[in-house]
PDB file of C-alpha atoms in Angstrom:
ATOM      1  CA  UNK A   1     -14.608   4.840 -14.222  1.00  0.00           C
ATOM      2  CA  UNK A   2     -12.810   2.089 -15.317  1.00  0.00           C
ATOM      3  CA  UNK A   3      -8.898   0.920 -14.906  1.00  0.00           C
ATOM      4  CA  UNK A   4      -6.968   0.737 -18.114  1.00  0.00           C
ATOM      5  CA  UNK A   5      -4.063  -0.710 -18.794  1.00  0.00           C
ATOM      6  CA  UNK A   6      -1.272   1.967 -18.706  1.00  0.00           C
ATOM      7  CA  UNK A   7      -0.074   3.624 -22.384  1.00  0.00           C
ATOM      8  CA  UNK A   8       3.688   2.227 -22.937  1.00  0.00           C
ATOM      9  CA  UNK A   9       6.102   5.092 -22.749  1.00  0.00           C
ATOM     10  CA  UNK A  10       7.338   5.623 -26.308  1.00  0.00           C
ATOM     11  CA  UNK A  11      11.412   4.887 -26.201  1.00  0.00           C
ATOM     12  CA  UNK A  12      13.590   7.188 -27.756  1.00  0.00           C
ATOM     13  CA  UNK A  13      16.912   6.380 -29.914  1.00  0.00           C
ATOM     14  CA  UNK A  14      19.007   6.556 -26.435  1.00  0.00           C
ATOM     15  CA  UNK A  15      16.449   4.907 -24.509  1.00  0.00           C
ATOM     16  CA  UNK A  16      18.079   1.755 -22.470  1.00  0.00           C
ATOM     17  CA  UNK A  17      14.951   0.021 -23.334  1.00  0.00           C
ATOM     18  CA  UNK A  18      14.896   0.593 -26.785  1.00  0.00           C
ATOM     19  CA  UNK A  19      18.469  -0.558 -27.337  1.00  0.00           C
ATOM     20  CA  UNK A  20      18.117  -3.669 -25.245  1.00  0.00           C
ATOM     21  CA  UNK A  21      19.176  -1.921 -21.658  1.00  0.00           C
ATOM     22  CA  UNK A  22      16.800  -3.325 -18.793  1.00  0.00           C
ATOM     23  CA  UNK A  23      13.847  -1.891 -17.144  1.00  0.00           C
ATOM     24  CA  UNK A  24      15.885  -0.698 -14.740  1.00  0.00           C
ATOM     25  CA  UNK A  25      17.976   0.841 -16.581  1.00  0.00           C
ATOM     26  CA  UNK A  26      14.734   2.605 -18.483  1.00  0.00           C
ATOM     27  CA  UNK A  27      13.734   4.066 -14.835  1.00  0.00           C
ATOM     28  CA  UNK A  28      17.230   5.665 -14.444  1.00  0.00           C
ATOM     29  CA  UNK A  29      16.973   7.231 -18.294  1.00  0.00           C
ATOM     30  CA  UNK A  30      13.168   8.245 -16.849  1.00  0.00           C
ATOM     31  CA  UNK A  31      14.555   9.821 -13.679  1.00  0.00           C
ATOM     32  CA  UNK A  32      17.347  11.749 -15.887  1.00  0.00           C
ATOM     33  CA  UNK A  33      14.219  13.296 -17.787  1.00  0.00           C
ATOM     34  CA  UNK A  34      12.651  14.053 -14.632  1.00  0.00           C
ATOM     35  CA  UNK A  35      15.265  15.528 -12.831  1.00  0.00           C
ATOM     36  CA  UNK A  36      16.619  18.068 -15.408  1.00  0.00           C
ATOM     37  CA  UNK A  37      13.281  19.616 -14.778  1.00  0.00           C
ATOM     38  CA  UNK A  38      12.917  19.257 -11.250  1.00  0.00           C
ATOM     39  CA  UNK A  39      12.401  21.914  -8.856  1.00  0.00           C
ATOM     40  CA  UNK A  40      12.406  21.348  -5.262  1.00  0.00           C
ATOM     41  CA  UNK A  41       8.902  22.175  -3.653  1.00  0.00           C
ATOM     42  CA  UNK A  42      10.776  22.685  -0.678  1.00  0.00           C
ATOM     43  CA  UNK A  43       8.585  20.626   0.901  1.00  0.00           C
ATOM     44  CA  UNK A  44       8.624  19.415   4.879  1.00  0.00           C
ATOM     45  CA  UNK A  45       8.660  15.253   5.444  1.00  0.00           C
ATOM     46  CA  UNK A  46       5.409  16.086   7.459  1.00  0.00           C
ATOM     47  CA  UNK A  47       2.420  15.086   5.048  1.00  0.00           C
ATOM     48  CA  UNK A  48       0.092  18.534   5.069  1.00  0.00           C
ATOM     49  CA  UNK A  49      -2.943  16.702   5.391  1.00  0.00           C
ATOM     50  CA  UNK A  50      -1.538  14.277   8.479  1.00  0.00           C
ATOM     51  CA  UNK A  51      -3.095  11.383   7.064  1.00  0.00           C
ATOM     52  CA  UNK A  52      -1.207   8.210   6.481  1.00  0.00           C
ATOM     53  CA  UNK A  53      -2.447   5.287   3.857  1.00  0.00           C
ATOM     54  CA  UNK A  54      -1.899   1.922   3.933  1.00  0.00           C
ATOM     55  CA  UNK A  55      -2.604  -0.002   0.734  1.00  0.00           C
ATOM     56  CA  UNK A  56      -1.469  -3.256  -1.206  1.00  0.00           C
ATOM     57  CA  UNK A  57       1.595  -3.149  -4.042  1.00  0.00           C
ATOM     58  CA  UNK A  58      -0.430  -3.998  -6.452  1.00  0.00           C
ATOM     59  CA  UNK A  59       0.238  -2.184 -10.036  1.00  0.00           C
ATOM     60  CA  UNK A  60      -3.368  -1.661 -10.884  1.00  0.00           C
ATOM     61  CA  UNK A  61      -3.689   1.108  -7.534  1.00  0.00           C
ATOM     62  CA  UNK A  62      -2.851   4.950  -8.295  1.00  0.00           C
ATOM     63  CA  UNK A  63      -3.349   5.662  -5.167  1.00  0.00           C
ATOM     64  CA  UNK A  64      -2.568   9.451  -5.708  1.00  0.00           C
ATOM     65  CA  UNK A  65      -4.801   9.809  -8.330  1.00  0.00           C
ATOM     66  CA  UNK A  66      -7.736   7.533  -6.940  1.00  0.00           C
ATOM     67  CA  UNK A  67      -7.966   9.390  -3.456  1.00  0.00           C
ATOM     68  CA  UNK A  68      -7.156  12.947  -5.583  1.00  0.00           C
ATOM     69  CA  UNK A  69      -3.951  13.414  -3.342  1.00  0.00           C
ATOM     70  CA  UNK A  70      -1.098  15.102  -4.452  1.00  0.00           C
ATOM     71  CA  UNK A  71       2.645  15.225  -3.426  1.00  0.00           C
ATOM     72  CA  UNK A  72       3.238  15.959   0.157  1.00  0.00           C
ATOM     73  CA  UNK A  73      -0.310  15.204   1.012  1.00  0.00           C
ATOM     74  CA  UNK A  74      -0.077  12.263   3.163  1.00  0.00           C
ATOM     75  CA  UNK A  75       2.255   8.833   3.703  1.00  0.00           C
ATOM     76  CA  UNK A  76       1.828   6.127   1.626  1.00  0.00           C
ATOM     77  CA  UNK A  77       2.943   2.761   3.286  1.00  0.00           C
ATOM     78  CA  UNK A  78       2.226  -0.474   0.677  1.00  0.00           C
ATOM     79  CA  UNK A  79       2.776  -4.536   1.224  1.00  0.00           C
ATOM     80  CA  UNK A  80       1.390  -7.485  -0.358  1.00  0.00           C
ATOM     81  CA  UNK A  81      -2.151  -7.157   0.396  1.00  0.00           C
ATOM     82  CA  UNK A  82      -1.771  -3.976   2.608  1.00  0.00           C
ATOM     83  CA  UNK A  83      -2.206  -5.868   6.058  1.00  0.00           C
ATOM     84  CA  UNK A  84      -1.254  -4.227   8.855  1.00  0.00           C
ATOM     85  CA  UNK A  85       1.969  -6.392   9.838  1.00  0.00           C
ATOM     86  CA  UNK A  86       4.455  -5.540  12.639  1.00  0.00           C
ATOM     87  CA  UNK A  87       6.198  -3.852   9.866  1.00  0.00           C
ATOM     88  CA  UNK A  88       3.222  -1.208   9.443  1.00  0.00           C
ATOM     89  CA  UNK A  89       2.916  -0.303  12.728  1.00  0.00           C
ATOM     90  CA  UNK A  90       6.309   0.300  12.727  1.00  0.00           C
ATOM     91  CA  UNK A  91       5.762   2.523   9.585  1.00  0.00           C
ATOM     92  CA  UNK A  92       2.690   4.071  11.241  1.00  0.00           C
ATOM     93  CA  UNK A  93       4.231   4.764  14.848  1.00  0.00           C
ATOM     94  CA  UNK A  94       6.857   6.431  13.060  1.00  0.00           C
ATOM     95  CA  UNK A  95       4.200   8.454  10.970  1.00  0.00           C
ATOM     96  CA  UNK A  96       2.569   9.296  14.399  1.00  0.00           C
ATOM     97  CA  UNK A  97       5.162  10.085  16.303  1.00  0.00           C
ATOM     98  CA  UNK A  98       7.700  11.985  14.487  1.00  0.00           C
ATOM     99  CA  UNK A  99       5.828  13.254  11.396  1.00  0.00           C
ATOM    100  CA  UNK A 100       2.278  14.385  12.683  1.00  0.00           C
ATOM    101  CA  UNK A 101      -0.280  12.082  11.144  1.00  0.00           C
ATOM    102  CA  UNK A 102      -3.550  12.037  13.046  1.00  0.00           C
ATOM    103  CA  UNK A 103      -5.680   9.670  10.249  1.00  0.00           C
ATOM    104  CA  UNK A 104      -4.783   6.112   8.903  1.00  0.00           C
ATOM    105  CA  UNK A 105      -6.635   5.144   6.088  1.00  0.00           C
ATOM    106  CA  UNK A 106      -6.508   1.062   5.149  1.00  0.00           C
ATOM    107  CA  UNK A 107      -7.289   0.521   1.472  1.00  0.00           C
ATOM    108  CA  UNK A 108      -7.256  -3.448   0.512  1.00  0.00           C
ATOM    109  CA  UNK A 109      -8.652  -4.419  -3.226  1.00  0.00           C
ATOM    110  CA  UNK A 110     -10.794  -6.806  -5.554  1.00  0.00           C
ATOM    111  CA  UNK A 111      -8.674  -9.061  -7.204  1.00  0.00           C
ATOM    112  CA  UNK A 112      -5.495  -9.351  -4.450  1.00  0.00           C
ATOM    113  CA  UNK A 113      -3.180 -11.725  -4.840  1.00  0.00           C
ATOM    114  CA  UNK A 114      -3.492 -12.783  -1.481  1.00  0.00           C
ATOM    115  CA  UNK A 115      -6.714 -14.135  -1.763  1.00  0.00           C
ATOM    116  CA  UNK A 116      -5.174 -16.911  -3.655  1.00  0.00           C
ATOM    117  CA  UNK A 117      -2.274 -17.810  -1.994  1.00  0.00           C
ATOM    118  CA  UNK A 118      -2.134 -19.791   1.437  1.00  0.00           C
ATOM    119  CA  UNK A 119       0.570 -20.056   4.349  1.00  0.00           C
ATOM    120  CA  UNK A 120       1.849 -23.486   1.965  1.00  0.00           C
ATOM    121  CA  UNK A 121       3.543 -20.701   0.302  1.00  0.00           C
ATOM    122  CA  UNK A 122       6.109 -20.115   3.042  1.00  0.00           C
ATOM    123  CA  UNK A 123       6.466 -24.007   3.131  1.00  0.00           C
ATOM    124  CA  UNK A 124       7.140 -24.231  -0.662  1.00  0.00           C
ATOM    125  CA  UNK A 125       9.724 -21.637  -0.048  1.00  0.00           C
ATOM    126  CA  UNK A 126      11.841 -23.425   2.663  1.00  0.00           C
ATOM    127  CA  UNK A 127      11.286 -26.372   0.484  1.00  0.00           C
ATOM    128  CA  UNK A 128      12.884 -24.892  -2.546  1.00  0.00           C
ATOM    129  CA  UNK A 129      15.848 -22.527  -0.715  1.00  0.00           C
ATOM    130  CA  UNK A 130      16.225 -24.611   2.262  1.00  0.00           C
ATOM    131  CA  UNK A 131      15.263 -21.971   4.909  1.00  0.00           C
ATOM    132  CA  UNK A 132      11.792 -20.862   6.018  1.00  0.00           C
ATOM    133  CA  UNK A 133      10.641 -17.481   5.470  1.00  0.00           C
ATOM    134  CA  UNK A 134      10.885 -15.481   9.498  1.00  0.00           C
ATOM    135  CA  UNK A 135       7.445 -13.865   8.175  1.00  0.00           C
ATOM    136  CA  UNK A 136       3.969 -14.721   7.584  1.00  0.00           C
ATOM    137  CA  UNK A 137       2.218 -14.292   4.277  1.00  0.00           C
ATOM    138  CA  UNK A 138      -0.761 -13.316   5.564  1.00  0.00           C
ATOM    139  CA  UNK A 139      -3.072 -14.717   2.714  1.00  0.00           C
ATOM    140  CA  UNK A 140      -6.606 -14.375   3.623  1.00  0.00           C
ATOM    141  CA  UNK A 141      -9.882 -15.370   1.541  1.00  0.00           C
ATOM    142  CA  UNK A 142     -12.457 -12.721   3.033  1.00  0.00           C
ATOM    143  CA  UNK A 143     -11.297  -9.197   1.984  1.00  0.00           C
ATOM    144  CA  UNK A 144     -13.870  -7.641   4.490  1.00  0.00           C
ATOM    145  CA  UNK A 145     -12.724  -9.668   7.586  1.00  0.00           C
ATOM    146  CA  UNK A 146      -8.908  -8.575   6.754  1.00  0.00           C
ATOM    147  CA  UNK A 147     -10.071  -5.050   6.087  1.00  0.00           C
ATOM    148  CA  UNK A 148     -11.315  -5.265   9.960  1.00  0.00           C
ATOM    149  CA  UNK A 149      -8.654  -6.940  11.525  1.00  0.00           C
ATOM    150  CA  UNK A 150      -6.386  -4.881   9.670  1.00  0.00           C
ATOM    151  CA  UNK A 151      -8.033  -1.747  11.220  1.00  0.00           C
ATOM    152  CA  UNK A 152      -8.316  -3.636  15.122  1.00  0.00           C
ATOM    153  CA  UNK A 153      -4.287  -4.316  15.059  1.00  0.00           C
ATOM    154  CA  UNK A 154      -4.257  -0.465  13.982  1.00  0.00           C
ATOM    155  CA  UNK A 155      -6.750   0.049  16.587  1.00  0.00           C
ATOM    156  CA  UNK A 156      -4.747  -1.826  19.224  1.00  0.00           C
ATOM    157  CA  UNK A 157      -1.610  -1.127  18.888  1.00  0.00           C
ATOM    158  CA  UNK A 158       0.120   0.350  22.361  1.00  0.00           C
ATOM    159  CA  UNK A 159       2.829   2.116  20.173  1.00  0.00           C
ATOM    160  CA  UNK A 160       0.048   4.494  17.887  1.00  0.00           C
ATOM    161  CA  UNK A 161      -1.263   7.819  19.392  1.00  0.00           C
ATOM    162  CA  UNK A 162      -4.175   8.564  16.960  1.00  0.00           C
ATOM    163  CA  UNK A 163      -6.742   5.504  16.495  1.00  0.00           C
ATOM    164  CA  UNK A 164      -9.826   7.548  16.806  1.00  0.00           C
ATOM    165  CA  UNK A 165      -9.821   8.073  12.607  1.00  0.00           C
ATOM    166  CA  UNK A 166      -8.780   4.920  11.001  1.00  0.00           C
ATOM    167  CA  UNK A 167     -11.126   3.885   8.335  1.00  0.00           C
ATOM    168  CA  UNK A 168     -10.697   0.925   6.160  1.00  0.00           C
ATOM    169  CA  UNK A 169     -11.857  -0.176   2.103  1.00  0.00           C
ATOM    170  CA  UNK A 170     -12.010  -2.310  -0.201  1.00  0.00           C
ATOM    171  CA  UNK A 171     -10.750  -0.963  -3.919  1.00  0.00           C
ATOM    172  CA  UNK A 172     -12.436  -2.273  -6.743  1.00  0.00           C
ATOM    173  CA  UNK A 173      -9.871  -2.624  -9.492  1.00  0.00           C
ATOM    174  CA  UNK A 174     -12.826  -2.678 -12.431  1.00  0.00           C
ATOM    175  CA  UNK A 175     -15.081  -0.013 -11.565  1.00  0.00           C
ATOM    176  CA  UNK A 176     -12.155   2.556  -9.117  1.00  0.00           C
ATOM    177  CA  UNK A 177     -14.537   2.968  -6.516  1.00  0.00           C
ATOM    178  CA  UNK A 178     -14.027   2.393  -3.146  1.00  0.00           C
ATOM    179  CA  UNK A 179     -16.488   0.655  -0.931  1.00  0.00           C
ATOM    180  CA  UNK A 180     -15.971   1.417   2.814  1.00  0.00           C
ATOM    181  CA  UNK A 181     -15.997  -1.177   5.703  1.00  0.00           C
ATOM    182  CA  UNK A 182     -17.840  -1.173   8.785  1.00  0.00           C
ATOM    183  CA  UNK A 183     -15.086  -2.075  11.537  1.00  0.00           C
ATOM    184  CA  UNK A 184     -18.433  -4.249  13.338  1.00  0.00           C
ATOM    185  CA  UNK A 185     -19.350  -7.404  11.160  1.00  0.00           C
ATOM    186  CA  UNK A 186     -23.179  -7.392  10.678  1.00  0.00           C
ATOM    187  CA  UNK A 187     -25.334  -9.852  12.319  1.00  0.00           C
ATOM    188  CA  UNK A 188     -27.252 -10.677   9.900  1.00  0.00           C
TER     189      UNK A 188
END
């Protein structure tokens, strides 16, 4: 299976888009659309499958669709790159604690943006505006290794109650498969 590029949505005459509006405005048009059919599910915050999945921002992941979830399933927590940042755990603890997940799932992919970017970036930035960023970029150039230290600071953490099922991957954006990780580098 193979990741193509998303169909435009056709614009109507009283589109926002199609009369010059911006993309914004286009999503509030879209939500209109949506919401004069919604229904509440009636749903509970509490994700029925208590599973919580932490994956990069990147455009080219349907998450839903790739892991055949649907709504309510699980949480879905995404950053540049997916790494497991202070902010994640945060996420995560919260997940845990209050809204009975028992599983983290880590999904990083081919192709990140990360893996060309450095911690110059964060220096180019105070540079340019004159303050430096308070976070890290956390650019890395060996998607396995982040994978596993991604799952370790999940792994770690004093604040999580369920590490015994975190499992981490590697998406490939050309092919939709994912490839799991072994948390234990090989010695080979």
């Amino acid at each position: 299976m193979s990741i193509s590029a998303p169909q435009p949505v056709p614009h109507s005459a009283d589109d926002p888009a199609a009369t010059g509006g911006t993309v914004t405005d286009r999503l509030v048009e879209a939500n209109r659309r949506y919401a004069s059919d919604f229904h509440d599910p009636g749903m509970d915050a509490r994700p029925v499958l208590k599973v919580a999945v932490v994956a990069c921002m990147d455009a080219r992941l349907d998450l839903h669709a790739a892991l055949g979830l649907e709504l309510g399933d699980c949480h879905t927590i995404r950053n540049a790159g997916g790494v497991v940042t202070d902010d994640i755990i945060r996420s995560l603890t919260i997940s845990q604690r209050a809204l009975g997940t028992r599983s983290v799932v880590l999904i990083h992919h081919t192709g990140c943006g990360l893996l060309n970017l450095t911690e110059d970036f964060r220096h180019e930035l105070e540079a340019e505006v004159g303050q430096r960023p308070a976070w890290a970029v956390e650019a890395f150039k060996d998607l396995d290794q982040d994978v596993r230290q991604s799952m370790q600071r999940v792994r770690t953490s004093p604040f999580l109650l369920h590490k015994d099922d975190v499992r981490g991957f590697v998406f490939d954006v050309h092919t939709g498969l994912l490839r799991e990780i072994d948390p234990v580098e090989s010695q080979d």
